[in-house]
């Protein structure tokens, strides 16, 4: 992994990201099930594992689920947040992921927790699999925060949950996501300090949006503090 000089985090942060990729790819003790938020979950090989980082647990706890409304999770991974949305009272939950096994994993966990009638998981590059008329009360993505250079090559599925080449996916999420909200709907982003917040704010400005922090909490990964942030994205005007 080689990041551009401008986008490269501190060396210790680079080591942390490398270790995270390594644990997802080569952890001999990686489980097929895990416990989170008081529930038991299935975990398929190659799918982003919520056990290696606090992001899924924090963002799922902080999420303003629209009870009785429609919730969309982009990048659903194992499906924890999507399933929690249904358990917290959302009438309809759509879950999208570019990784086919993540779609299957989410479907498994929806069935496991008896919400398969309200959770539909689909294979999709961001919003591409959706009907153009679909609108949502809350749209959320626990984003691939690490800014990689445009020439970066993905070597595994899990890298797609961690790295974003040139922040192309973030650009699309901001511009396309805002257009898919209901009146009064919320566009949310799960982010952390391993990402490039300055670049994210630039992209929001280009899209006529601004970003505010809804909740944040700092955890330590070894000696490295990482602040997880749930961000609200709203019109700049």
PDB file of C-alpha atoms in Angstrom:
ATOM      1  CA  UNK A   1       0.000   0.000   0.000  1.00  0.00           C
ATOM      2  CA  UNK A   2       1.407   3.394  -0.969  1.00  0.00           C
ATOM      3  CA  UNK A   3      -0.508   6.639  -0.428  1.00  0.00           C
ATOM      4  CA  UNK A   4       0.316   9.945  -2.088  1.00  0.00           C
ATOM      5  CA  UNK A   5       2.444  12.385  -0.084  1.00  0.00           C
ATOM      6  CA  UNK A   6      -0.443  14.812   0.310  1.00  0.00           C
ATOM      7  CA  UNK A   7      -2.942  12.192   1.461  1.00  0.00           C
ATOM      8  CA  UNK A   8      -0.571   9.998   3.491  1.00  0.00           C
ATOM      9  CA  UNK A   9      -1.489   9.909   7.212  1.00  0.00           C
ATOM     10  CA  UNK A  10       1.171   9.867   9.916  1.00  0.00           C
ATOM     11  CA  UNK A  11       3.354   6.775   9.682  1.00  0.00           C
ATOM     12  CA  UNK A  12       1.810   5.215  12.767  1.00  0.00           C
ATOM     13  CA  UNK A  13      -1.649   5.640  11.247  1.00  0.00           C
ATOM     14  CA  UNK A  14      -0.442   3.962   8.041  1.00  0.00           C
ATOM     15  CA  UNK A  15       0.762   1.053  10.141  1.00  0.00           C
ATOM     16  CA  UNK A  16      -2.631   0.887  11.837  1.00  0.00           C
ATOM     17  CA  UNK A  17      -4.458   0.743   8.499  1.00  0.00           C
ATOM     18  CA  UNK A  18      -2.070  -1.925   7.236  1.00  0.00           C
ATOM     19  CA  UNK A  19      -2.668  -4.003  10.358  1.00  0.00           C
ATOM     20  CA  UNK A  20      -6.414  -3.659   9.929  1.00  0.00           C
ATOM     21  CA  UNK A  21      -6.223  -4.959   6.357  1.00  0.00           C
ATOM     22  CA  UNK A  22      -3.917  -7.747   7.492  1.00  0.00           C
ATOM     23  CA  UNK A  23      -6.265  -8.850  10.280  1.00  0.00           C
ATOM     24  CA  UNK A  24      -9.212  -8.996   7.897  1.00  0.00           C
ATOM     25  CA  UNK A  25      -7.239 -10.971   5.337  1.00  0.00           C
ATOM     26  CA  UNK A  26      -5.082 -13.346   7.356  1.00  0.00           C
ATOM     27  CA  UNK A  27      -6.420 -13.682  10.900  1.00  0.00           C
ATOM     28  CA  UNK A  28      -6.389 -17.418  11.565  1.00  0.00           C
ATOM     29  CA  UNK A  29      -8.732 -16.864  14.509  1.00  0.00           C
ATOM     30  CA  UNK A  30     -11.321 -14.880  12.556  1.00  0.00           C
ATOM     31  CA  UNK A  31     -14.695 -16.213  13.772  1.00  0.00           C
ATOM     32  CA  UNK A  32     -17.708 -17.235  11.724  1.00  0.00           C
ATOM     33  CA  UNK A  33     -19.977 -15.649  14.355  1.00  0.00           C
ATOM     34  CA  UNK A  34     -19.563 -12.691  16.704  1.00  0.00           C
ATOM     35  CA  UNK A  35     -21.437 -10.828  19.430  1.00  0.00           C
ATOM     36  CA  UNK A  36     -22.295  -7.132  19.090  1.00  0.00           C
ATOM     37  CA  UNK A  37     -24.999  -4.863  20.520  1.00  0.00           C
ATOM     38  CA  UNK A  38     -26.338  -7.722  22.618  1.00  0.00           C
ATOM     39  CA  UNK A  39     -26.939  -9.980  19.608  1.00  0.00           C
ATOM     40  CA  UNK A  40     -25.184 -12.820  17.792  1.00  0.00           C
ATOM     41  CA  UNK A  41     -24.209 -12.332  14.131  1.00  0.00           C
ATOM     42  CA  UNK A  42     -22.970 -14.459  11.237  1.00  0.00           C
ATOM     43  CA  UNK A  43     -19.703 -13.423   9.562  1.00  0.00           C
ATOM     44  CA  UNK A  44     -18.603 -14.684   6.140  1.00  0.00           C
ATOM     45  CA  UNK A  45     -14.970 -14.808   4.974  1.00  0.00           C
ATOM     46  CA  UNK A  46     -13.826 -11.677   3.145  1.00  0.00           C
ATOM     47  CA  UNK A  47     -16.558  -9.439   4.582  1.00  0.00           C
ATOM     48  CA  UNK A  48     -15.578  -6.369   6.624  1.00  0.00           C
ATOM     49  CA  UNK A  49     -15.592  -7.577  10.241  1.00  0.00           C
ATOM     50  CA  UNK A  50     -17.078  -5.274  12.915  1.00  0.00           C
ATOM     51  CA  UNK A  51     -15.000  -7.041  15.562  1.00  0.00           C
ATOM     52  CA  UNK A  52     -11.759  -5.328  14.456  1.00  0.00           C
ATOM     53  CA  UNK A  53     -12.906  -1.722  14.833  1.00  0.00           C
ATOM     54  CA  UNK A  54     -15.405   0.179  16.972  1.00  0.00           C
ATOM     55  CA  UNK A  55     -17.069   1.922  14.021  1.00  0.00           C
ATOM     56  CA  UNK A  56     -20.034  -0.382  13.399  1.00  0.00           C
ATOM     57  CA  UNK A  57     -20.974  -0.616  17.064  1.00  0.00           C
ATOM     58  CA  UNK A  58     -20.754   3.143  17.669  1.00  0.00           C
ATOM     59  CA  UNK A  59     -22.544   4.242  14.523  1.00  0.00           C
ATOM     60  CA  UNK A  60     -25.295   1.640  14.970  1.00  0.00           C
ATOM     61  CA  UNK A  61     -25.873   2.901  18.518  1.00  0.00           C
ATOM     62  CA  UNK A  62     -25.879   6.568  17.478  1.00  0.00           C
ATOM     63  CA  UNK A  63     -28.049   6.175  14.386  1.00  0.00           C
ATOM     64  CA  UNK A  64     -31.312   8.184  14.303  1.00  0.00           C
ATOM     65  CA  UNK A  65     -33.383   5.314  12.909  1.00  0.00           C
ATOM     66  CA  UNK A  66     -36.603   6.609  11.318  1.00  0.00           C
ATOM     67  CA  UNK A  67     -39.217   4.475  13.078  1.00  0.00           C
ATOM     68  CA  UNK A  68     -41.974   3.748  10.595  1.00  0.00           C
ATOM     69  CA  UNK A  69     -39.844   5.127   7.770  1.00  0.00           C
ATOM     70  CA  UNK A  70     -37.416   3.950   5.110  1.00  0.00           C
ATOM     71  CA  UNK A  71     -33.699   3.450   5.819  1.00  0.00           C
ATOM     72  CA  UNK A  72     -30.866   2.895   3.336  1.00  0.00           C
ATOM     73  CA  UNK A  73     -27.424   1.597   4.259  1.00  0.00           C
ATOM     74  CA  UNK A  74     -24.702   1.884   1.639  1.00  0.00           C
ATOM     75  CA  UNK A  75     -21.828  -0.535   2.204  1.00  0.00           C
ATOM     76  CA  UNK A  76     -23.772  -2.854   4.489  1.00  0.00           C
ATOM     77  CA  UNK A  77     -20.977  -5.370   5.166  1.00  0.00           C
ATOM     78  CA  UNK A  78     -22.245  -8.029   7.580  1.00  0.00           C
ATOM     79  CA  UNK A  79     -25.554  -6.176   7.859  1.00  0.00           C
ATOM     80  CA  UNK A  80     -25.443  -5.114  11.501  1.00  0.00           C
ATOM     81  CA  UNK A  81     -26.724  -1.564  11.034  1.00  0.00           C
ATOM     82  CA  UNK A  82     -29.322  -2.557   8.438  1.00  0.00           C
ATOM     83  CA  UNK A  83     -30.727  -5.267  10.702  1.00  0.00           C
ATOM     84  CA  UNK A  84     -30.686  -2.922  13.701  1.00  0.00           C
ATOM     85  CA  UNK A  85     -32.689  -0.420  11.657  1.00  0.00           C
ATOM     86  CA  UNK A  86     -35.413  -3.011  11.160  1.00  0.00           C
ATOM     87  CA  UNK A  87     -35.296  -4.069  14.804  1.00  0.00           C
ATOM     88  CA  UNK A  88     -35.630  -0.411  15.834  1.00  0.00           C
ATOM     89  CA  UNK A  89     -38.849  -0.025  13.868  1.00  0.00           C
ATOM     90  CA  UNK A  90     -38.055   0.997  10.290  1.00  0.00           C
ATOM     91  CA  UNK A  91     -40.757  -0.230   7.928  1.00  0.00           C
ATOM     92  CA  UNK A  92     -38.373  -0.772   5.021  1.00  0.00           C
ATOM     93  CA  UNK A  93     -34.603  -1.201   4.974  1.00  0.00           C
ATOM     94  CA  UNK A  94     -32.499  -1.329   1.825  1.00  0.00           C
ATOM     95  CA  UNK A  95     -28.898  -2.523   2.158  1.00  0.00           C
ATOM     96  CA  UNK A  96     -26.358  -2.183  -0.645  1.00  0.00           C
ATOM     97  CA  UNK A  97     -22.786  -3.419  -1.041  1.00  0.00           C
ATOM     98  CA  UNK A  98     -20.322  -3.731  -3.906  1.00  0.00           C
ATOM     99  CA  UNK A  99     -19.103  -7.035  -2.406  1.00  0.00           C
ATOM    100  CA  UNK A 100     -21.402  -9.949  -3.252  1.00  0.00           C
ATOM    101  CA  UNK A 101     -20.549 -11.889  -0.068  1.00  0.00           C
ATOM    102  CA  UNK A 102     -21.521  -8.856   2.024  1.00  0.00           C
ATOM    103  CA  UNK A 103     -24.959  -8.925   0.414  1.00  0.00           C
ATOM    104  CA  UNK A 104     -25.255 -12.615   1.278  1.00  0.00           C
ATOM    105  CA  UNK A 105     -24.005 -11.960   4.830  1.00  0.00           C
ATOM    106  CA  UNK A 106     -26.601  -9.237   5.378  1.00  0.00           C
ATOM    107  CA  UNK A 107     -29.347 -11.513   4.075  1.00  0.00           C
ATOM    108  CA  UNK A 108     -28.227 -14.221   6.495  1.00  0.00           C
ATOM    109  CA  UNK A 109     -28.308 -11.871   9.475  1.00  0.00           C
ATOM    110  CA  UNK A 110     -31.691 -10.442   8.502  1.00  0.00           C
ATOM    111  CA  UNK A 111     -33.060 -14.002   8.484  1.00  0.00           C
ATOM    112  CA  UNK A 112     -31.298 -14.825  11.739  1.00  0.00           C
ATOM    113  CA  UNK A 113     -32.979 -11.912  13.507  1.00  0.00           C
ATOM    114  CA  UNK A 114     -36.386 -12.445  11.864  1.00  0.00           C
ATOM    115  CA  UNK A 115     -36.485  -9.195   9.865  1.00  0.00           C
ATOM    116  CA  UNK A 116     -35.993 -10.636   6.369  1.00  0.00           C
ATOM    117  CA  UNK A 117     -39.432  -9.310   5.413  1.00  0.00           C
ATOM    118  CA  UNK A 118     -38.204  -5.740   5.948  1.00  0.00           C
ATOM    119  CA  UNK A 119     -34.549  -5.905   4.879  1.00  0.00           C
ATOM    120  CA  UNK A 120     -33.619  -6.207   1.214  1.00  0.00           C
ATOM    121  CA  UNK A 121     -29.912  -6.550   0.445  1.00  0.00           C
ATOM    122  CA  UNK A 122     -28.644  -5.981  -3.090  1.00  0.00           C
ATOM    123  CA  UNK A 123     -25.335  -6.016  -4.928  1.00  0.00           C
ATOM    124  CA  UNK A 124     -24.626  -2.428  -5.952  1.00  0.00           C
ATOM    125  CA  UNK A 125     -21.885   0.103  -6.609  1.00  0.00           C
ATOM    126  CA  UNK A 126     -23.247   2.839  -4.338  1.00  0.00           C
ATOM    127  CA  UNK A 127     -26.793   3.651  -5.552  1.00  0.00           C
ATOM    128  CA  UNK A 128     -26.716   1.957  -8.964  1.00  0.00           C
ATOM    129  CA  UNK A 129     -29.075  -0.940  -8.130  1.00  0.00           C
ATOM    130  CA  UNK A 130     -31.844   1.336  -6.858  1.00  0.00           C
ATOM    131  CA  UNK A 131     -34.892   2.475  -8.756  1.00  0.00           C
ATOM    132  CA  UNK A 132     -34.410   6.161  -9.684  1.00  0.00           C
ATOM    133  CA  UNK A 133     -37.638   7.014  -7.871  1.00  0.00           C
ATOM    134  CA  UNK A 134     -36.619   5.476  -4.540  1.00  0.00           C
ATOM    135  CA  UNK A 135     -36.454   7.988  -1.686  1.00  0.00           C
ATOM    136  CA  UNK A 136     -35.327   7.436   1.911  1.00  0.00           C
ATOM    137  CA  UNK A 137     -35.815   9.061   5.299  1.00  0.00           C
ATOM    138  CA  UNK A 138     -32.242   8.232   6.335  1.00  0.00           C
ATOM    139  CA  UNK A 139     -29.302   7.306   4.102  1.00  0.00           C
ATOM    140  CA  UNK A 140     -26.102   6.144   5.789  1.00  0.00           C
ATOM    141  CA  UNK A 141     -22.650   4.944   4.790  1.00  0.00           C
ATOM    142  CA  UNK A 142     -19.849   3.852   7.137  1.00  0.00           C
ATOM    143  CA  UNK A 143     -17.405   5.077   4.550  1.00  0.00           C
ATOM    144  CA  UNK A 144     -14.118   3.778   3.196  1.00  0.00           C
ATOM    145  CA  UNK A 145     -12.317   6.640   4.910  1.00  0.00           C
ATOM    146  CA  UNK A 146      -8.704   6.183   3.804  1.00  0.00           C
ATOM    147  CA  UNK A 147      -7.940   8.407   0.809  1.00  0.00           C
ATOM    148  CA  UNK A 148      -5.913   6.384  -1.698  1.00  0.00           C
ATOM    149  CA  UNK A 149      -4.317   7.758  -4.878  1.00  0.00           C
ATOM    150  CA  UNK A 150      -6.127   7.445  -8.184  1.00  0.00           C
ATOM    151  CA  UNK A 151      -3.815   4.637  -9.346  1.00  0.00           C
ATOM    152  CA  UNK A 152      -4.400   2.495  -6.230  1.00  0.00           C
ATOM    153  CA  UNK A 153      -5.322  -1.118  -7.112  1.00  0.00           C
ATOM    154  CA  UNK A 154      -7.676  -3.110  -4.886  1.00  0.00           C
ATOM    155  CA  UNK A 155      -6.258  -6.539  -4.077  1.00  0.00           C
ATOM    156  CA  UNK A 156      -9.103  -7.829  -1.876  1.00  0.00           C
ATOM    157  CA  UNK A 157     -12.781  -7.197  -1.225  1.00  0.00           C
ATOM    158  CA  UNK A 158     -12.109  -5.904   2.279  1.00  0.00           C
ATOM    159  CA  UNK A 159      -9.904  -3.115   0.887  1.00  0.00           C
ATOM    160  CA  UNK A 160     -13.023  -1.653  -0.735  1.00  0.00           C
ATOM    161  CA  UNK A 161     -14.400  -1.051   2.783  1.00  0.00           C
ATOM    162  CA  UNK A 162     -11.235   0.791   3.856  1.00  0.00           C
ATOM    163  CA  UNK A 163      -9.765   2.666   0.854  1.00  0.00           C
ATOM    164  CA  UNK A 164     -11.397   5.100  -1.595  1.00  0.00           C
ATOM    165  CA  UNK A 165      -9.395   6.003  -4.704  1.00  0.00           C
ATOM    166  CA  UNK A 166      -9.282   9.788  -5.003  1.00  0.00           C
ATOM    167  CA  UNK A 167     -12.414   9.939  -2.819  1.00  0.00           C
ATOM    168  CA  UNK A 168     -14.452   9.164  -5.934  1.00  0.00           C
ATOM    169  CA  UNK A 169     -17.007   7.200  -3.932  1.00  0.00           C
ATOM    170  CA  UNK A 170     -17.307  10.010  -1.392  1.00  0.00           C
ATOM    171  CA  UNK A 171     -17.942  12.498  -4.208  1.00  0.00           C
ATOM    172  CA  UNK A 172     -20.703  10.303  -5.613  1.00  0.00           C
ATOM    173  CA  UNK A 173     -22.212   9.598  -2.208  1.00  0.00           C
ATOM    174  CA  UNK A 174     -22.563  13.302  -1.446  1.00  0.00           C
ATOM    175  CA  UNK A 175     -24.021  14.320  -4.796  1.00  0.00           C
ATOM    176  CA  UNK A 176     -26.234  11.293  -5.474  1.00  0.00           C
ATOM    177  CA  UNK A 177     -27.278  10.641  -1.882  1.00  0.00           C
ATOM    178  CA  UNK A 178     -28.675  14.119  -1.302  1.00  0.00           C
ATOM    179  CA  UNK A 179     -30.953  13.651  -4.317  1.00  0.00           C
ATOM    180  CA  UNK A 180     -32.443  10.446  -2.883  1.00  0.00           C
ATOM    181  CA  UNK A 181     -33.815  11.854   0.362  1.00  0.00           C
ATOM    182  CA  UNK A 182     -37.439  12.411   1.252  1.00  0.00           C
ATOM    183  CA  UNK A 183     -38.448  15.908   2.308  1.00  0.00           C
ATOM    184  CA  UNK A 184     -36.788  16.354   5.694  1.00  0.00           C
ATOM    185  CA  UNK A 185     -34.645  13.234   5.164  1.00  0.00           C
ATOM    186  CA  UNK A 186     -31.116  12.873   6.535  1.00  0.00           C
ATOM    187  CA  UNK A 187     -27.871  12.013   4.768  1.00  0.00           C
ATOM    188  CA  UNK A 188     -25.345  10.592   7.256  1.00  0.00           C
ATOM    189  CA  UNK A 189     -21.738   9.504   6.985  1.00  0.00           C
ATOM    190  CA  UNK A 190     -19.703   7.371   9.353  1.00  0.00           C
ATOM    191  CA  UNK A 191     -16.167   8.767   9.304  1.00  0.00           C
ATOM    192  CA  UNK A 192     -13.011   8.808  11.435  1.00  0.00           C
ATOM    193  CA  UNK A 193      -9.721  10.642  11.771  1.00  0.00           C
ATOM    194  CA  UNK A 194      -7.867   8.183   9.519  1.00  0.00           C
ATOM    195  CA  UNK A 195      -9.758   9.896   6.702  1.00  0.00           C
ATOM    196  CA  UNK A 196      -9.134  13.253   5.032  1.00  0.00           C
ATOM    197  CA  UNK A 197     -11.712  15.601   6.506  1.00  0.00           C
ATOM    198  CA  UNK A 198     -10.406  18.607   4.575  1.00  0.00           C
ATOM    199  CA  UNK A 199     -10.935  16.806   1.268  1.00  0.00           C
ATOM    200  CA  UNK A 200     -14.366  15.647   2.376  1.00  0.00           C
ATOM    201  CA  UNK A 201     -15.369  19.227   3.205  1.00  0.00           C
ATOM    202  CA  UNK A 202     -14.117  20.370  -0.210  1.00  0.00           C
ATOM    203  CA  UNK A 203     -16.314  17.789  -1.935  1.00  0.00           C
ATOM    204  CA  UNK A 204     -19.315  18.811   0.148  1.00  0.00           C
ATOM    205  CA  UNK A 205     -18.765  22.460  -0.784  1.00  0.00           C
ATOM    206  CA  UNK A 206     -18.598  21.537  -4.477  1.00  0.00           C
ATOM    207  CA  UNK A 207     -21.943  19.745  -4.105  1.00  0.00           C
ATOM    208  CA  UNK A 208     -23.585  22.699  -2.331  1.00  0.00           C
ATOM    209  CA  UNK A 209     -23.551  20.886   0.995  1.00  0.00           C
ATOM    210  CA  UNK A 210     -21.999  21.352   4.412  1.00  0.00           C
ATOM    211  CA  UNK A 211     -21.005  18.827   7.041  1.00  0.00           C
ATOM    212  CA  UNK A 212     -21.672  18.960  10.756  1.00  0.00           C
ATOM    213  CA  UNK A 213     -20.685  16.496  13.458  1.00  0.00           C
ATOM    214  CA  UNK A 214     -23.576  14.707  15.111  1.00  0.00           C
ATOM    215  CA  UNK A 215     -21.636  12.488  17.532  1.00  0.00           C
ATOM    216  CA  UNK A 216     -17.997  11.577  18.077  1.00  0.00           C
ATOM    217  CA  UNK A 217     -15.895   9.444  20.382  1.00  0.00           C
ATOM    218  CA  UNK A 218     -12.173   8.723  20.525  1.00  0.00           C
ATOM    219  CA  UNK A 219     -10.887   5.170  20.902  1.00  0.00           C
ATOM    220  CA  UNK A 220      -7.284   4.026  21.039  1.00  0.00           C
ATOM    221  CA  UNK A 221      -5.956   1.366  18.688  1.00  0.00           C
ATOM    222  CA  UNK A 222      -2.781   0.553  20.545  1.00  0.00           C
ATOM    223  CA  UNK A 223      -1.105   3.929  21.062  1.00  0.00           C
ATOM    224  CA  UNK A 224      -3.017   5.609  18.220  1.00  0.00           C
ATOM    225  CA  UNK A 225      -6.124   7.670  19.005  1.00  0.00           C
ATOM    226  CA  UNK A 226      -8.876   7.356  16.395  1.00  0.00           C
ATOM    227  CA  UNK A 227     -11.922   9.598  16.651  1.00  0.00           C
ATOM    228  CA  UNK A 228     -15.076   8.096  15.149  1.00  0.00           C
ATOM    229  CA  UNK A 229     -17.537  10.701  13.847  1.00  0.00           C
ATOM    230  CA  UNK A 230     -21.141  10.392  12.738  1.00  0.00           C
ATOM    231  CA  UNK A 231     -21.596  13.289  10.327  1.00  0.00           C
ATOM    232  CA  UNK A 232     -24.750  15.066   9.147  1.00  0.00           C
ATOM    233  CA  UNK A 233     -24.689  16.317   5.555  1.00  0.00           C
ATOM    234  CA  UNK A 234     -27.095  19.162   4.857  1.00  0.00           C
ATOM    235  CA  UNK A 235     -27.645  21.846   2.187  1.00  0.00           C
ATOM    236  CA  UNK A 236     -25.196  24.717   2.493  1.00  0.00           C
ATOM    237  CA  UNK A 237     -27.907  27.354   2.190  1.00  0.00           C
TER     238      UNK A 237
END
